[in-house]
XYZ file of C-alpha atoms in Angstrom:
472
model
C 18.118 36.353 16.970
C 19.982 33.892 14.988
C 20.293 30.394 16.103
C 22.888 27.551 14.919
C 21.328 24.262 14.884
C 24.336 21.698 14.870
C 22.750 18.301 15.882
C 19.237 17.393 15.432
C 16.605 14.584 15.863
C 17.368 11.648 13.519
C 14.833 11.192 10.533
C 12.006 8.738 11.386
C 12.310 5.931 8.621
C 9.476 3.844 7.246
C 10.027 1.121 4.561
C 6.899 0.702 2.575
C 6.999 -3.050 2.204
C 3.818 -3.508 0.355
C 3.812 -4.815 -3.090
C 1.458 -3.507 -5.949
C -1.343 -5.958 -6.373
C -1.034 -7.118 -2.785
C -3.649 -9.851 -1.844
C -4.231 -10.371 1.993
C -5.566 -13.907 3.093
C -6.024 -14.977 -0.500
C -7.595 -18.144 0.503
C -9.860 -16.597 2.517
C -11.065 -13.745 -0.066
C -14.767 -14.040 -0.700
C -15.374 -11.280 -2.548
C -13.435 -8.946 -5.345
C -13.838 -6.052 -7.489
C -11.014 -5.403 -10.000
C -13.082 -3.418 -12.418
C -12.776 -5.981 -15.213
C -16.468 -5.510 -15.795
C -18.757 -2.857 -14.781
C -21.449 -5.032 -13.426
C -20.954 -5.181 -9.673
C -21.261 -1.397 -8.616
C -23.746 0.922 -9.136
C -23.224 4.783 -9.730
C -25.526 6.179 -6.924
C -24.247 9.758 -7.339
C -23.059 11.611 -10.199
C -22.988 9.660 -13.454
C -20.219 7.495 -15.057
C -19.016 9.275 -18.341
C -16.061 11.406 -19.984
C -15.209 14.252 -21.730
C -11.900 13.559 -23.246
C -8.953 12.338 -21.404
C -8.808 14.914 -18.544
C -12.545 15.008 -17.283
C -14.073 11.660 -16.586
C -15.558 9.242 -13.855
C -15.326 5.855 -15.230
C -13.601 2.339 -15.643
C -10.482 2.637 -17.675
C -7.480 0.677 -18.917
C -5.287 3.777 -18.570
C -5.428 4.278 -22.577
C -7.858 6.554 -22.696
C -7.002 9.165 -19.546
C -4.300 11.619 -19.421
C -2.940 10.303 -15.979
C -0.649 7.612 -15.489
C -0.899 5.158 -12.327
C 1.889 2.702 -11.491
C 0.445 -0.338 -9.999
C -2.748 -0.523 -11.913
C -3.790 -4.071 -12.712
C -5.989 -4.294 -16.101
C -8.977 -2.216 -15.684
C -9.464 0.196 -12.739
C -11.606 2.959 -11.931
C -10.707 6.753 -12.133
C -11.726 10.210 -11.993
C -10.646 13.670 -12.996
C -12.495 16.999 -12.651
C -15.848 14.683 -12.149
C -18.211 17.655 -12.513
C -16.884 19.058 -15.730
C -20.455 18.871 -17.320
C -19.354 17.470 -20.324
C -21.239 14.263 -19.806
C -24.827 13.870 -18.613
C -25.210 13.673 -14.843
C -21.533 14.456 -14.043
C -21.096 15.760 -10.572
C -18.723 16.224 -7.567
C -19.172 14.389 -5.227
C -19.774 11.225 -7.377
C -20.244 7.863 -5.915
C -20.150 3.998 -6.436
C -21.978 1.490 -4.461
C -21.988 -2.190 -3.890
C -24.780 -3.638 -2.191
C -25.778 -7.177 -0.954
C -22.373 -8.819 -0.081
C -23.078 -12.032 1.776
C -21.052 -12.106 4.908
C -23.178 -14.722 6.635
C -21.087 -16.674 8.992
C -18.161 -14.282 8.660
C -16.403 -12.312 11.391
C -13.379 -10.105 11.457
C -13.773 -9.269 7.893
C -11.016 -7.528 5.992
C -11.144 -4.885 3.447
C -7.971 -4.574 1.153
C -7.925 -2.045 -1.939
C -5.473 0.087 -4.162
C -5.695 3.850 -3.786
C -3.722 6.714 -5.733
C -3.495 10.241 -7.327
C -1.281 11.661 -9.672
C 0.680 14.563 -8.199
C 1.051 17.811 -10.486
C 3.168 20.972 -9.426
C 2.586 22.599 -7.185
C -0.002 20.204 -5.778
C -3.574 19.623 -6.546
C -5.890 18.576 -3.890
C -7.804 21.589 -2.039
C -9.565 21.488 1.393
C -12.643 20.459 0.183
C -11.816 17.421 -1.930
C -11.970 13.957 -0.355
C -12.019 10.263 -1.234
C -14.076 8.034 1.222
C -15.070 4.310 1.515
C -17.710 3.379 3.816
C -19.349 0.269 4.900
C -22.864 -0.842 6.681
C -24.075 -4.084 7.736
C -27.900 -5.044 7.085
C -28.762 -1.658 6.165
C -27.491 -0.205 9.581
C -25.554 3.325 9.671
C -22.618 4.014 7.268
C -19.380 3.874 8.797
C -16.114 5.271 7.118
C -13.509 2.712 6.529
C -11.168 4.667 4.976
C -10.522 8.543 4.114
C -8.227 10.615 2.062
C -8.086 14.531 2.500
C -5.415 17.011 2.220
C -3.638 18.934 5.139
C -5.835 21.456 5.751
C -4.580 23.882 3.310
C -7.087 25.742 1.247
C -5.598 24.750 -2.150
C -3.214 22.823 -4.143
C -1.681 20.033 -1.734
C -1.953 16.240 -1.716
C -4.137 13.505 -0.554
C -2.794 11.636 2.691
C -4.943 9.213 4.618
C -6.916 10.812 7.156
C -6.338 8.408 10.006
C -8.393 9.827 12.681
C -11.294 11.202 10.304
C -10.863 14.625 11.314
C -11.049 16.170 7.737
C -7.178 16.573 7.783
C -4.884 14.181 5.908
C -2.230 13.084 8.355
C -1.274 9.590 7.370
C 0.237 7.871 4.113
C 0.597 9.935 1.000
C -0.946 8.654 -2.026
C -0.500 11.784 -4.454
C 3.025 10.293 -6.063
C 1.056 8.595 -9.059
C 1.281 4.981 -7.316
C -1.749 2.958 -6.292
C -1.142 2.341 -2.759
C -2.514 -0.897 -0.872
C -4.431 -0.217 2.455
C -5.972 -3.066 4.546
C -8.842 -2.178 6.999
C -10.773 -4.162 9.614
C -14.655 -4.166 9.275
C -16.223 -4.194 12.551
C -19.341 -6.224 13.244
C -21.112 -9.165 11.915
C -24.370 -9.651 9.900
C -25.799 -11.059 6.788
C -25.454 -8.403 4.076
C -22.684 -6.013 3.695
C -22.726 -2.743 1.527
C -19.984 -0.785 0.425
C -19.642 2.769 -0.975
C -16.757 4.921 -2.631
C -17.200 8.834 -2.776
C -14.924 11.141 -4.644
C -15.296 15.036 -4.448
C -12.554 16.408 -6.877
C -13.839 19.385 -8.992
C -11.340 21.109 -10.906
C -7.982 20.896 -13.007
C -5.712 18.395 -12.404
C -7.539 16.992 -9.357
C -8.015 12.969 -9.907
C -8.135 9.618 -8.309
C -7.774 5.996 -9.121
C -8.729 2.940 -7.326
C -8.289 -0.839 -7.873
C -8.401 -4.530 -6.678
C -11.005 -4.049 -3.887
C -11.380 -7.431 -1.749
C -13.058 -8.734 1.261
C -11.638 -11.714 3.103
C -12.257 -13.469 6.501
C -9.252 -12.108 8.564
C -6.893 -14.733 10.330
C -5.448 -18.120 9.214
C -3.839 -16.578 5.881
C -0.825 -15.629 4.096
C 0.197 -12.370 2.321
C 0.093 -13.340 -1.494
C 1.057 -11.350 -4.456
C 0.186 -11.610 -8.116
C 2.819 -13.670 -10.221
C 0.228 -13.764 -13.202
C -2.687 -11.498 -13.498
C -4.182 -11.707 -17.026
C -7.284 -9.715 -18.088
C -7.099 -10.161 -21.780
C -7.091 -6.335 -22.208
C -7.084 -4.810 -24.458
C -5.543 -7.827 -26.179
C -3.725 -11.178 -25.945
C -0.247 -9.320 -26.012
C 0.215 -10.685 -22.290
C 0.324 -14.657 -23.215
C 1.724 -16.975 -25.799
C -0.943 -18.385 -28.355
C 0.467 -21.572 -30.160
C -1.703 -22.868 -32.929
C -0.746 -26.865 -33.303
C -3.531 -27.833 -35.565
C -6.323 -26.633 -37.425
C -6.921 -22.995 -39.265
C -8.647 -21.650 -35.986
C -6.537 -19.751 -33.138
C -7.106 -18.129 -30.052
C -8.373 -14.636 -30.530
C -9.322 -11.412 -28.218
C -12.832 -10.613 -27.890
C -14.986 -8.058 -26.109
C -18.741 -8.340 -25.667
C -19.714 -4.897 -24.675
C -19.224 -3.070 -21.236
C -15.376 -3.612 -21.679
C -15.866 -7.382 -20.861
C -12.532 -8.389 -22.581
C -11.821 -12.091 -22.956
C -9.727 -14.659 -24.902
C -11.932 -16.921 -27.170
C -11.303 -19.848 -29.232
C -13.741 -21.978 -31.515
C -13.279 -24.800 -33.775
C -16.372 -24.056 -35.535
C -16.413 -22.741 -38.913
C -19.343 -23.728 -41.017
C -19.014 -26.976 -39.107
C -16.685 -28.725 -36.604
C -12.953 -28.434 -37.472
C -9.941 -30.328 -36.084
C -7.955 -27.875 -33.869
C -5.552 -27.938 -30.998
C -4.833 -24.428 -29.709
C -2.988 -23.398 -26.553
C -2.758 -20.196 -24.467
C 0.391 -20.187 -22.083
C 1.313 -17.872 -19.162
C 4.606 -16.050 -19.288
C 7.413 -18.194 -17.448
C 7.095 -17.704 -13.601
C 9.969 -18.057 -11.276
C 9.137 -19.812 -8.172
C 12.446 -20.098 -6.569
C 11.602 -18.140 -3.342
C 7.973 -18.878 -3.235
C 6.407 -21.541 -0.659
C 2.779 -21.548 -1.896
C 1.056 -20.877 -5.006
C -2.658 -20.744 -6.002
C -4.516 -20.103 -9.082
C -8.023 -19.220 -10.317
C -9.743 -18.234 -13.646
C -13.006 -17.424 -14.836
C -14.466 -19.079 -17.964
C -17.566 -19.625 -20.263
C -18.067 -22.684 -22.373
C -20.592 -23.190 -24.849
C -21.770 -25.805 -27.388
C -19.575 -28.472 -25.276
C -20.149 -31.945 -24.853
C -17.221 -32.947 -22.649
C -15.298 -30.357 -21.073
C -12.708 -33.140 -19.486
C -11.307 -33.917 -22.914
C -11.597 -30.633 -25.088
C -10.947 -27.827 -22.577
C -7.971 -28.838 -20.245
C -5.596 -26.948 -18.041
C -1.886 -27.997 -17.612
C 1.222 -26.877 -15.709
C 4.788 -27.327 -16.983
C 8.243 -26.866 -15.508
C 10.169 -26.945 -18.856
C 7.965 -25.238 -21.254
C 10.303 -23.222 -23.575
C 8.055 -22.194 -26.502
C 6.985 -25.551 -28.007
C 4.113 -27.291 -26.310
C 5.018 -30.665 -27.759
C 8.375 -30.618 -26.573
C 7.548 -29.867 -22.900
C 6.171 -32.128 -20.094
C 2.811 -31.245 -18.894
C 0.775 -32.197 -16.035
C -2.900 -31.953 -16.186
C -4.698 -29.961 -13.267
C -7.911 -31.015 -11.936
C -10.300 -28.008 -12.182
C -13.561 -28.020 -10.365
C -16.781 -25.886 -10.351
C -16.353 -25.371 -14.203
C -18.691 -23.725 -16.700
C -21.659 -25.961 -17.554
C -20.536 -26.357 -21.178
C -23.847 -24.923 -22.437
C -23.892 -21.148 -21.452
C -22.326 -17.940 -22.426
C -22.282 -17.124 -18.575
C -19.000 -16.789 -16.866
C -17.865 -19.150 -14.063
C -15.121 -18.650 -11.553
C -13.533 -22.055 -10.790
C -12.532 -23.382 -7.358
C -9.193 -22.247 -6.343
C -6.512 -24.567 -7.591
C -3.485 -25.304 -5.434
C -0.222 -25.135 -7.001
C 2.146 -25.145 -4.152
C 3.738 -28.472 -5.398
C 5.442 -26.434 -8.059
C 7.228 -24.029 -5.731
C 10.961 -23.671 -5.932
C 11.132 -24.166 -9.594
C 12.606 -21.382 -11.876
C 10.484 -22.009 -14.841
C 6.444 -22.480 -14.173
C 4.184 -22.242 -16.924
C 0.360 -22.601 -16.975
C -1.178 -23.804 -20.353
C -4.855 -23.724 -21.456
C -5.282 -26.296 -24.083
C -8.275 -26.422 -26.531
C -8.971 -29.375 -28.746
C -11.986 -29.554 -31.044
C -12.828 -32.718 -33.377
C -14.827 -32.998 -36.628
C -17.733 -33.700 -34.430
C -17.300 -31.576 -31.419
C -16.011 -27.915 -31.515
C -16.963 -25.773 -28.599
C -16.276 -22.050 -27.860
C -14.311 -21.459 -25.055
C -13.794 -17.972 -23.364
C -11.538 -17.132 -20.529
C -12.297 -13.762 -18.621
C -9.537 -13.605 -16.425
C -6.620 -15.719 -14.727
C -4.993 -15.046 -11.419
C -1.914 -16.841 -9.852
C -0.705 -15.822 -6.682
C 2.147 -16.858 -4.748
C 3.663 -16.335 -1.102
C 7.312 -15.256 -1.220
C 9.805 -16.096 1.587
C 10.299 -13.141 3.907
C 13.001 -10.653 2.809
C 14.164 -7.966 5.364
C 14.818 -4.613 3.409
C 18.316 -3.064 4.227
C 18.472 0.586 4.233
C 21.549 3.146 4.740
C 21.814 6.444 5.495
C 25.017 8.637 5.339
C 24.052 10.094 8.577
C 21.393 10.176 11.180
C 21.375 13.924 12.227
C 21.510 17.124 10.309
C 23.523 20.261 11.273
C 24.326 23.668 9.751
C 20.645 24.914 9.433
C 21.108 28.746 9.946
C 17.605 29.854 11.060
C 16.043 33.267 12.027
C 13.299 32.958 14.489
C 9.766 33.292 13.197
C 11.361 33.313 9.728
C 12.798 30.675 7.424
C 12.925 28.242 6.131
C 16.349 27.406 7.012
C 19.322 26.073 5.035
C 19.200 22.689 4.019
C 21.306 19.577 4.976
C 21.963 16.769 2.641
C 21.547 13.263 3.444
C 22.259 10.216 1.132
C 20.038 7.067 1.343
C 20.497 3.639 -0.407
C 18.609 0.300 -0.064
C 18.320 -3.244 -1.235
C 15.709 -5.916 -1.274
C 13.065 -3.060 -1.352
C 9.630 -4.542 -2.371
C 7.884 -1.360 -3.711
C 9.223 1.916 -2.516
C 11.115 3.681 0.460
C 9.337 6.389 2.386
C 11.174 8.854 4.455
C 9.401 11.059 7.042
C 10.667 13.979 9.376
C 9.434 15.327 12.789
C 7.014 18.090 12.938
C 9.398 21.073 12.772
C 11.207 19.893 9.796
C 10.354 19.331 5.821
C 12.082 17.129 3.629
C 12.390 16.958 -0.474
C 14.290 15.175 -3.274
C 15.173 18.825 -4.540
C 17.475 21.255 -2.894
C 15.023 24.277 -3.525
C 11.508 23.038 -4.241
C 9.152 20.348 -3.448
C 9.228 20.084 0.478
C 6.783 18.567 2.572
C 6.579 15.934 5.633
C 7.278 12.741 3.509
C 9.248 11.807 0.317
C 8.700 8.423 -1.392
C 11.545 6.845 -3.591
C 10.635 3.967 -5.925
C 12.771 1.094 -6.360
C 14.598 -0.524 -9.279
C 14.513 -4.225 -9.149
C 14.170 -3.972 -5.547
C 17.309 -1.580 -5.378
C 17.563 2.168 -4.477
C 20.807 3.521 -5.686
C 22.520 6.495 -3.374
C 20.122 9.256 -3.444
C 20.485 12.674 -2.000
C 17.433 13.898 0.096
C 17.321 17.551 1.414
C 16.113 18.201 4.903
C 15.454 21.902 6.478
C 13.572 23.649 9.160
C 9.937 24.863 8.196
C 9.068 28.446 8.021
C 7.698 30.242 11.035
C 9.219 28.488 13.888
């Protein structure tokens, strides 16, 4: 029997309003793992290593792997075909564990992290594959915080969040080559928290990437996004370096385990007079109402931090530090001045500079013919809270028609809907009811969801295709 379908349910529309690198409750963050170093986690299953660009379980900046992930910030952790046997101990599943995170006095703890997988036609992920993040408090039982599985098919589909932890992915799709932000609440209180991430991906193009894990005390915070996130890897191309006086200059350094940093010293067989700057890119704060900064530093052979390693902010810098007006920032909990250990300084409130279209942060190093310290900066994070922007999404129609369908067979003919949007922060996700499937191609790639990336907040008119599934 042939059935003509003339008017069907509207599409269920969801705007994915997160920003890559999103920080929740930034002023309340008490623990972070951005994989800028490999010192916080332990490998408790499998082994860290690689066998070329297609088989690996390791920290990476993306230059030594074959997959590409939108939204990865500096170094991140990734895996592909992790039981390749090309390095000692490789296994699926493999696992990272973080232990002894101090949560004394904290309640309603929130976890935020980025998760993603790169899709390859026809699909990568099998029913046996998974990504799990678990937690336990004070050596209690492990509880699953977030899980990603495929849709229950035996082979070659995608990773979705498994929202009800039944082994079947039913939530947000992450197999689109983008790192997606997830926030979960950790139940319970105690003294010490452990986290562990487990991945089972054992063949071919199966992969994952994770980044920017954070724990914060929930409540009282605001959503903040990276305006400047500098890890000085693999070089200093992300900053402006200006040599004002002296033969030395800021340079890139790496002290093993991929611990990248910027480094400046005025010592060359003796103390030498220098003035050298590292300067952030210009930040447009026109639409921001709060701003925070934090950085990590090591200073050695220093006699007086206050006069030789200074941090400034300007609203009129245009390439010449001498021609700009600078305000020195008060920085507390700094390096001792006599150690190679990195210290994260206290968070600096830069809210007074919001509304300005050209804000620059400058790190000024000076040395004399008596004192020439070594100053190393591991990372700098500048975070801002933007005014709320409401996305605008338009559809050419809200129902579909003309889906000729033979009962028990299918799929049906497809109908075309045009979508456009403005003020999109990251991407637009369209989902359809259970009996339908959707694609950005008229003949292939059909599934429950499509994700359309924006360009500068805009999605130009884009055709999507909807049809009835096979076997109804």
